[in-house]
Amino acid sequence: MRMYDLIMKKRNGGILTEEEINYMVSEYTADRIPDYQMSAMMMAIYFRGMTEAETVALTMAMAHSGDMMDLSGIQGVKVDKHSTGGVGDKTSIALTPMVAACGVKIAKMSGRGLGHTGGTIDKLESFAGFSTGITAQQFLRQVNEIGISIMGQTLDIAPADKKLYALRDVTATVDNMSLIASSIMSKKLASGADAIVLDVKTGSGAFMKKEEDAFALAKEMVAIGNRAGRKTIAVVSDMDQPLGCAVGNALEVQEAIATLKGQGPSDFTELCMTLGSYMLMAGGKAQEEEEARKMLHGVIEDGSALEKLAMFVKAQGGDPAAVQDPSLLPQADIIEEITAQESGYVQRIDCEEIGICSLLLGGGRETKESKIDLSVGLILHKKTGDPVAPGESLASIYANDPQKLEMAKERFLKAYHITAEKSRRQSLIKGTVME
Ligand code: URA
């Protein structure tokens, strides 16, 4: 087999066989196919597209290019959750202890943040001493003992995707639906869970700006997961404004804790309930959504979800006292209110800009090496559709550096669009894709 022939076949609109895709992925991972040939192939795929069978073959080849996590040592159904990422998305921190408290095993791998969206691992490190750098054995033992563990990407998960993603990033071939779906799903399949619940974001703060694209991506990922024998469900949810009110690492952890106490913002709580219900159904703990929601409300009311978070934090070396007393989390020196100049309604919030505000304050990573300030960020007091009066606070900004605060303030004011007409609140859940 020659890579040249495969590139020409795809360029001319042909359909690659499973054998051809396996050859291309394994040879590229082993550095026996050069970047320039793979770049040409990615561009051919970008323009010609891939069939569902080709997409599944690419996903499976990338999933098997490195370590495949074996979770068979954990009893019960293991359910994973993945979000395509967004601003203020602290869902894993509240949702996983809720679901674990209902008896579904959570064995999850998470990443760090880059750019305007934060990563779960960075947020969890707001608990002093917390570490995700655990071995696979510790990870499995902890899931069996307390029902929940989150580890960093210490294993060699889908190295073909890592290499290909870096190449796509510099050759303008990231935004192809089949390539995105296979990239995300290859990592999920290699991580070993029996069932996967996906949260596909859409809107100004998401990768998929248009709702129809988010649904198309959701359908491709669900088809791949189900064909690979993993029960896969995708929820398409709004990211046209930040999720909840808190944006920034420790502030988001604080909001997740409040949610586990039943005091979280309504949109964030609703998203946890929706995703959590599907996780309980996929994990065989509930037959229908209403029953699942009752169970999730139950573990919030009786405190067991909060207790599960404390057990999880302690098991991974973090200070569980901060779960009861969030003032022990990193705190910023400066808190400044940003007030409205005029009266009206919040028509629109440029979500990505709010993420950039947090980044400018020091809460995000501009490069892989950047050190982040866990204490900084924003608490939004007004969301889309809310009325505002002059002098009312739109948000509190948490900062440690007056210069960075000024930069973030300037950016923030451009992100909020206030107009005289009443505006509609956005629906949070756009729909669900199951098959
Ligand atoms: N996230 C991924 O992991 N892969 C993509 O291709 C796009 C987003």
Short mmCIF file of N, CA, C and O in Angstrom, two decimals, residues 81-89 116-119 123 184 199-208 237-239 243 351:
data_model
loop_
_atom_site.label_atom_id
_atom_site.label_comp_id
_atom_site.label_asym_id
_atom_site.label_seq_id
_atom_site.Cartn_x
_atom_site.Cartn_y
_atom_site.Cartn_z
N LYS A 81 -18.43 11.01 30.89
CA LYS A 81 -19.13 12.21 30.43
C LYS A 81 -18.09 13.09 29.76
O LYS A 81 -16.96 13.19 30.24
N HIS A 82 -18.48 13.72 28.67
CA HIS A 82 -17.53 14.60 27.98
C HIS A 82 -18.25 15.85 27.49
O HIS A 82 -19.33 15.77 26.94
N SER A 83 -17.61 16.99 27.67
CA SER A 83 -18.17 18.24 27.15
C SER A 83 -17.25 18.75 26.05
O SER A 83 -16.01 18.63 26.17
N THR A 84 -17.83 19.32 25.00
CA THR A 84 -16.97 19.87 23.94
C THR A 84 -16.35 21.20 24.38
O THR A 84 -15.58 21.80 23.64
N GLY A 85 -16.70 21.65 25.57
CA GLY A 85 -15.98 22.78 26.17
C GLY A 85 -16.68 24.11 26.05
O GLY A 85 -17.31 24.40 25.03
N GLY A 86 -16.56 24.91 27.09
CA GLY A 86 -17.20 26.21 27.05
C GLY A 86 -16.81 27.05 28.25
O GLY A 86 -16.03 26.61 29.10
N VAL A 87 -17.35 28.25 28.30
CA VAL A 87 -16.98 29.21 29.35
C VAL A 87 -17.86 28.97 30.59
O VAL A 87 -19.07 28.93 30.49
N GLY A 88 -17.19 28.82 31.73
CA GLY A 88 -17.93 28.57 32.98
C GLY A 88 -18.42 27.14 33.10
O GLY A 88 -19.29 26.83 33.90
N ASP A 89 -17.83 26.25 32.29
CA ASP A 89 -18.30 24.86 32.31
C ASP A 89 -17.60 24.06 33.42
O ASP A 89 -16.55 23.48 33.20
N HIS A 116 -9.45 30.13 25.93
CA HIS A 116 -10.48 30.80 26.74
C HIS A 116 -11.36 29.85 27.54
O HIS A 116 -12.21 30.28 28.29
N THR A 117 -11.21 28.52 27.37
CA THR A 117 -12.01 27.61 28.20
C THR A 117 -11.09 26.91 29.19
O THR A 117 -9.94 26.59 28.86
N GLY A 118 -11.58 26.68 30.39
CA GLY A 118 -10.76 26.09 31.43
C GLY A 118 -10.90 24.57 31.43
O GLY A 118 -11.84 24.02 30.87
N GLY A 119 -9.95 23.90 32.03
CA GLY A 119 -10.01 22.44 32.11
C GLY A 119 -10.38 21.99 33.51
O GLY A 119 -10.09 22.68 34.50
N LYS A 123 -9.27 23.30 37.55
CA LYS A 123 -10.29 23.71 38.53
C LYS A 123 -10.15 22.89 39.81
O LYS A 123 -10.18 23.42 40.92
N ILE A 184 -12.51 13.27 19.01
CA ILE A 184 -13.08 13.22 20.38
C ILE A 184 -13.39 11.78 20.77
O ILE A 184 -13.01 11.31 21.85
N ASP A 199 -21.86 16.20 26.09
CA ASP A 199 -22.51 17.51 26.16
C ASP A 199 -21.91 18.34 25.03
O ASP A 199 -20.77 18.79 25.11
N VAL A 200 -22.68 18.48 23.96
CA VAL A 200 -22.17 19.20 22.78
C VAL A 200 -22.68 20.64 22.86
O VAL A 200 -23.88 20.90 22.86
N LYS A 201 -21.74 21.57 22.95
CA LYS A 201 -22.10 22.97 23.16
C LYS A 201 -22.31 23.69 21.83
O LYS A 201 -21.61 23.42 20.85
N THR A 202 -23.22 24.66 21.85
CA THR A 202 -23.42 25.48 20.67
C THR A 202 -23.62 26.95 21.06
O THR A 202 -24.18 27.23 22.11
N GLY A 203 -23.11 27.86 20.24
CA GLY A 203 -23.26 29.29 20.53
C GLY A 203 -21.94 30.02 20.49
O GLY A 203 -20.90 29.43 20.12
N SER A 204 -21.95 31.29 20.89
CA SER A 204 -20.77 32.15 20.71
C SER A 204 -19.53 31.70 21.48
O SER A 204 -18.41 32.04 21.10
N GLY A 205 -19.72 30.91 22.56
CA GLY A 205 -18.56 30.47 23.34
C GLY A 205 -18.14 29.06 22.98
O GLY A 205 -17.27 28.48 23.64
N ALA A 206 -18.78 28.46 21.96
CA ALA A 206 -18.52 27.05 21.65
C ALA A 206 -17.77 26.91 20.35
O ALA A 206 -17.68 27.83 19.54
N PHE A 207 -17.25 25.73 20.15
CA PHE A 207 -16.59 25.34 18.93
C PHE A 207 -17.58 25.38 17.76
O PHE A 207 -17.29 25.84 16.68
N MET A 208 -18.78 24.85 18.02
CA MET A 208 -19.85 24.83 17.02
C MET A 208 -20.74 26.04 17.24
O MET A 208 -21.56 26.04 18.17
N SER A 237 -26.37 21.60 24.17
CA SER A 237 -26.75 22.64 25.14
C SER A 237 -26.14 24.00 24.78
O SER A 237 -25.15 24.08 24.06
N ASP A 238 -26.77 25.02 25.32
CA ASP A 238 -26.42 26.40 24.97
C ASP A 238 -25.08 26.87 25.54
O ASP A 238 -24.79 26.67 26.72
N MET A 239 -24.27 27.50 24.68
CA MET A 239 -23.05 28.15 25.15
C MET A 239 -22.99 29.53 24.47
O MET A 239 -21.94 29.99 24.05
N LEU A 243 -22.01 29.44 31.23
CA LEU A 243 -22.86 28.53 32.00
C LEU A 243 -22.80 28.92 33.48
O LEU A 243 -21.71 29.06 34.04
N CYS A 351 -19.90 35.38 24.71
CA CYS A 351 -19.41 34.37 25.65
C CYS A 351 -17.88 34.19 25.59
O CYS A 351 -17.21 34.13 26.62
#
